[in-house]
Amino acid sequence: MSKGLTKREEEIMNIFWVNGPLFVKELIPFFNEPKPHINTLSTIVRGLEEKGYIAHKAYGNTYQYYAAVNKSEYGKRSLKKIISQYFKNSYLGAVSSLVEEEKISLEELTRLIEIAKKKQQK
């Protein structure tokens, strides 16, 4: 699962995360016009399966697909990748950037410190 997701793949994963197991044809109603062709969706879903994000259960000649990775796990992996690529593996650098951009408040930082203290006490 080292490969990241494209925007379309992430969109499809969100459909699985929210709705649970689906057949490829059941994905079509979730898209706005112009709706993607079933063959296109099938190709993307198979690609997601090759990457390890989706698995399937066979029903005769057809497959019902489901998320093999939950959204929280994906988010954590994505965050680690971003911090590695853009902040030289420095979580402090990432948080500092949020502070500089005023995306995180002093109150939120204080809560983070309290969470970290509780974790260390365990």
PDB file of C-alpha atoms in Angstrom:
ATOM      1  CA  MET A   1       0.000   0.000   0.000  1.00  0.00           C
ATOM      2  CA  SER A   2       2.928   2.300  -0.603  1.00  0.00           C
ATOM      3  CA  LYS A   3       1.287   3.938  -3.590  1.00  0.00           C
ATOM      4  CA  GLY A   4      -0.937   6.918  -2.888  1.00  0.00           C
ATOM      5  CA  LEU A   5      -4.349   7.527  -4.352  1.00  0.00           C
ATOM      6  CA  THR A   6      -5.362   9.757  -7.231  1.00  0.00           C
ATOM      7  CA  LYS A   7      -8.202  12.209  -6.673  1.00  0.00           C
ATOM      8  CA  ARG A   8     -10.656   9.863  -8.441  1.00  0.00           C
ATOM      9  CA  GLU A   9      -9.429   6.841  -6.471  1.00  0.00           C
ATOM     10  CA  GLU A  10      -9.864   8.738  -3.219  1.00  0.00           C
ATOM     11  CA  GLU A  11     -13.363   9.746  -4.318  1.00  0.00           C
ATOM     12  CA  ILE A  12     -14.221   6.083  -4.917  1.00  0.00           C
ATOM     13  CA  MET A  13     -12.689   5.043  -1.598  1.00  0.00           C
ATOM     14  CA  ASN A  14     -14.885   7.596   0.165  1.00  0.00           C
ATOM     15  CA  ILE A  15     -17.924   5.971  -1.434  1.00  0.00           C
ATOM     16  CA  PHE A  16     -16.859   2.592  -0.032  1.00  0.00           C
ATOM     17  CA  TRP A  17     -16.025   4.067   3.392  1.00  0.00           C
ATOM     18  CA  VAL A  18     -19.462   5.674   3.672  1.00  0.00           C
ATOM     19  CA  ASN A  19     -21.598   2.990   2.014  1.00  0.00           C
ATOM     20  CA  GLY A  20     -19.823  -0.291   2.679  1.00  0.00           C
ATOM     21  CA  PRO A  21     -19.533  -3.162   0.186  1.00  0.00           C
ATOM     22  CA  LEU A  22     -20.729  -2.421  -3.356  1.00  0.00           C
ATOM     23  CA  PHE A  23     -20.765  -3.931  -6.814  1.00  0.00           C
ATOM     24  CA  VAL A  24     -19.093  -1.712  -9.437  1.00  0.00           C
ATOM     25  CA  LYS A  25     -22.447  -0.895 -11.092  1.00  0.00           C
ATOM     26  CA  GLU A  26     -23.692   0.423  -7.735  1.00  0.00           C
ATOM     27  CA  LEU A  27     -20.999   3.125  -7.796  1.00  0.00           C
ATOM     28  CA  ILE A  28     -22.473   4.923 -10.826  1.00  0.00           C
ATOM     29  CA  PRO A  29     -25.337   6.752  -9.020  1.00  0.00           C
ATOM     30  CA  PHE A  30     -22.844   8.396  -6.656  1.00  0.00           C
ATOM     31  CA  PHE A  31     -21.334  10.451  -9.506  1.00  0.00           C
ATOM     32  CA  ASN A  32     -22.602  13.648 -11.095  1.00  0.00           C
ATOM     33  CA  GLU A  33     -23.215  13.950 -14.819  1.00  0.00           C
ATOM     34  CA  PRO A  34     -21.477  13.038 -16.974  1.00  0.00           C
ATOM     35  CA  LYS A  35     -21.353   9.759 -15.087  1.00  0.00           C
ATOM     36  CA  PRO A  36     -18.258   7.602 -15.603  1.00  0.00           C
ATOM     37  CA  HIS A  37     -18.645   4.484 -17.725  1.00  0.00           C
ATOM     38  CA  ILE A  38     -18.856   1.190 -15.826  1.00  0.00           C
ATOM     39  CA  ASN A  39     -15.681  -0.039 -17.576  1.00  0.00           C
ATOM     40  CA  THR A  40     -13.793   3.011 -16.317  1.00  0.00           C
ATOM     41  CA  LEU A  41     -14.996   2.425 -12.769  1.00  0.00           C
ATOM     42  CA  SER A  42     -14.155  -1.261 -13.017  1.00  0.00           C
ATOM     43  CA  THR A  43     -10.597  -0.434 -14.096  1.00  0.00           C
ATOM     44  CA  ILE A  44     -10.156   2.026 -11.210  1.00  0.00           C
ATOM     45  CA  VAL A  45     -11.581  -0.427  -8.669  1.00  0.00           C
ATOM     46  CA  ARG A  46      -9.266  -3.199  -9.893  1.00  0.00           C
ATOM     47  CA  GLY A  47      -6.368  -0.761  -9.569  1.00  0.00           C
ATOM     48  CA  LEU A  48      -7.411   0.015  -5.994  1.00  0.00           C
ATOM     49  CA  GLU A  49      -7.483  -3.699  -5.307  1.00  0.00           C
ATOM     50  CA  GLU A  50      -3.970  -4.130  -6.751  1.00  0.00           C
ATOM     51  CA  LYS A  51      -2.774  -1.323  -4.463  1.00  0.00           C
ATOM     52  CA  GLY A  52      -4.336  -3.109  -1.477  1.00  0.00           C
ATOM     53  CA  TYR A  53      -7.024  -0.542  -0.655  1.00  0.00           C
ATOM     54  CA  ILE A  54      -9.977  -2.685  -1.754  1.00  0.00           C
ATOM     55  CA  ALA A  55     -10.754  -6.398  -1.570  1.00  0.00           C
ATOM     56  CA  HIS A  56     -13.634  -8.403  -3.016  1.00  0.00           C
ATOM     57  CA  LYS A  57     -16.012 -11.248  -2.390  1.00  0.00           C
ATOM     58  CA  ALA A  58     -17.013 -13.341  -5.390  1.00  0.00           C
ATOM     59  CA  TYR A  59     -20.644 -14.022  -6.230  1.00  0.00           C
ATOM     60  CA  GLY A  60     -20.466 -16.262  -9.274  1.00  0.00           C
ATOM     61  CA  ASN A  61     -18.982 -14.225 -12.101  1.00  0.00           C
ATOM     62  CA  THR A  62     -19.339 -10.889 -10.319  1.00  0.00           C
ATOM     63  CA  TYR A  63     -17.484  -9.289  -7.431  1.00  0.00           C
ATOM     64  CA  GLN A  64     -18.659  -7.199  -4.533  1.00  0.00           C
ATOM     65  CA  TYR A  65     -15.893  -4.873  -3.428  1.00  0.00           C
ATOM     66  CA  TYR A  66     -15.218  -3.458   0.024  1.00  0.00           C
ATOM     67  CA  ALA A  67     -12.617  -1.216   1.643  1.00  0.00           C
ATOM     68  CA  ALA A  68      -9.640  -3.216   2.912  1.00  0.00           C
ATOM     69  CA  VAL A  69      -8.243  -0.115   4.654  1.00  0.00           C
ATOM     70  CA  ASN A  70     -10.369   2.090   6.885  1.00  0.00           C
ATOM     71  CA  LYS A  71     -10.470   5.846   6.407  1.00  0.00           C
ATOM     72  CA  SER A  72      -8.657   6.582   9.662  1.00  0.00           C
ATOM     73  CA  GLU A  73      -5.754   4.292   8.740  1.00  0.00           C
ATOM     74  CA  TYR A  74      -5.535   5.894   5.294  1.00  0.00           C
ATOM     75  CA  GLY A  75      -5.529   9.364   6.856  1.00  0.00           C
ATOM     76  CA  LYS A  76      -2.706   8.469   9.226  1.00  0.00           C
ATOM     77  CA  ARG A  77      -0.604   7.012   6.406  1.00  0.00           C
ATOM     78  CA  SER A  78      -1.255  10.057   4.238  1.00  0.00           C
ATOM     79  CA  LEU A  79      -0.259  12.395   7.059  1.00  0.00           C
ATOM     80  CA  LYS A  80       2.983  10.478   7.638  1.00  0.00           C
ATOM     81  CA  LYS A  81       3.769  10.712   3.931  1.00  0.00           C
ATOM     82  CA  ILE A  82       3.097  14.462   3.821  1.00  0.00           C
ATOM     83  CA  ILE A  83       5.207  15.110   6.908  1.00  0.00           C
ATOM     84  CA  SER A  84       8.001  13.016   5.448  1.00  0.00           C
ATOM     85  CA  GLN A  85       7.897  14.696   2.020  1.00  0.00           C
ATOM     86  CA  TYR A  86       7.268  18.312   2.980  1.00  0.00           C
ATOM     87  CA  PHE A  87       8.561  18.666   6.542  1.00  0.00           C
ATOM     88  CA  LYS A  88      11.656  16.407   6.478  1.00  0.00           C
ATOM     89  CA  ASN A  89       9.959  13.973   8.875  1.00  0.00           C
ATOM     90  CA  SER A  90       9.522  16.736  11.465  1.00  0.00           C
ATOM     91  CA  TYR A  91       6.144  16.704  13.173  1.00  0.00           C
ATOM     92  CA  LEU A  92       7.258  19.828  15.024  1.00  0.00           C
ATOM     93  CA  GLY A  93       7.864  21.469  11.645  1.00  0.00           C
ATOM     94  CA  ALA A  94       4.351  20.518  10.522  1.00  0.00           C
ATOM     95  CA  VAL A  95       2.741  21.883  13.678  1.00  0.00           C
ATOM     96  CA  SER A  96       4.896  25.025  13.492  1.00  0.00           C
ATOM     97  CA  SER A  97       3.659  25.568   9.964  1.00  0.00           C
ATOM     98  CA  LEU A  98       0.064  25.306  11.186  1.00  0.00           C
ATOM     99  CA  VAL A  99       0.784  27.850  13.918  1.00  0.00           C
ATOM    100  CA  GLU A 100       2.455  30.254  11.465  1.00  0.00           C
ATOM    101  CA  GLU A 101      -0.483  29.979   9.072  1.00  0.00           C
ATOM    102  CA  GLU A 102      -2.873  30.499  12.014  1.00  0.00           C
ATOM    103  CA  LYS A 103      -4.562  27.172  11.247  1.00  0.00           C
ATOM    104  CA  ILE A 104      -4.227  25.993  14.847  1.00  0.00           C
ATOM    105  CA  SER A 105      -5.035  28.009  17.967  1.00  0.00           C
ATOM    106  CA  LEU A 106      -3.262  28.267  21.288  1.00  0.00           C
ATOM    107  CA  GLU A 107      -6.215  26.433  22.860  1.00  0.00           C
ATOM    108  CA  GLU A 108      -5.793  23.544  20.396  1.00  0.00           C
ATOM    109  CA  LEU A 109      -2.038  23.406  21.056  1.00  0.00           C
ATOM    110  CA  THR A 110      -2.717  23.291  24.788  1.00  0.00           C
ATOM    111  CA  ARG A 111      -5.099  20.360  24.237  1.00  0.00           C
ATOM    112  CA  LEU A 112      -2.427  18.571  22.192  1.00  0.00           C
ATOM    113  CA  ILE A 113       0.080  19.029  25.014  1.00  0.00           C
ATOM    114  CA  GLU A 114      -2.412  17.595  27.505  1.00  0.00           C
ATOM    115  CA  ILE A 115      -3.051  14.578  25.252  1.00  0.00           C
ATOM    116  CA  ALA A 116       0.703  14.003  24.902  1.00  0.00           C
ATOM    117  CA  LYS A 117       1.198  14.240  28.676  1.00  0.00           C
ATOM    118  CA  LYS A 118      -1.571  11.688  29.317  1.00  0.00           C
ATOM    119  CA  LYS A 119      -0.060   9.299  26.783  1.00  0.00           C
ATOM    120  CA  GLN A 120       3.366   9.533  28.428  1.00  0.00           C
ATOM    121  CA  GLN A 121       1.857   8.804  31.854  1.00  0.00           C
ATOM    122  CA  LYS A 122       0.412   5.476  30.633  1.00  0.00           C
TER     123      LYS A 122
END
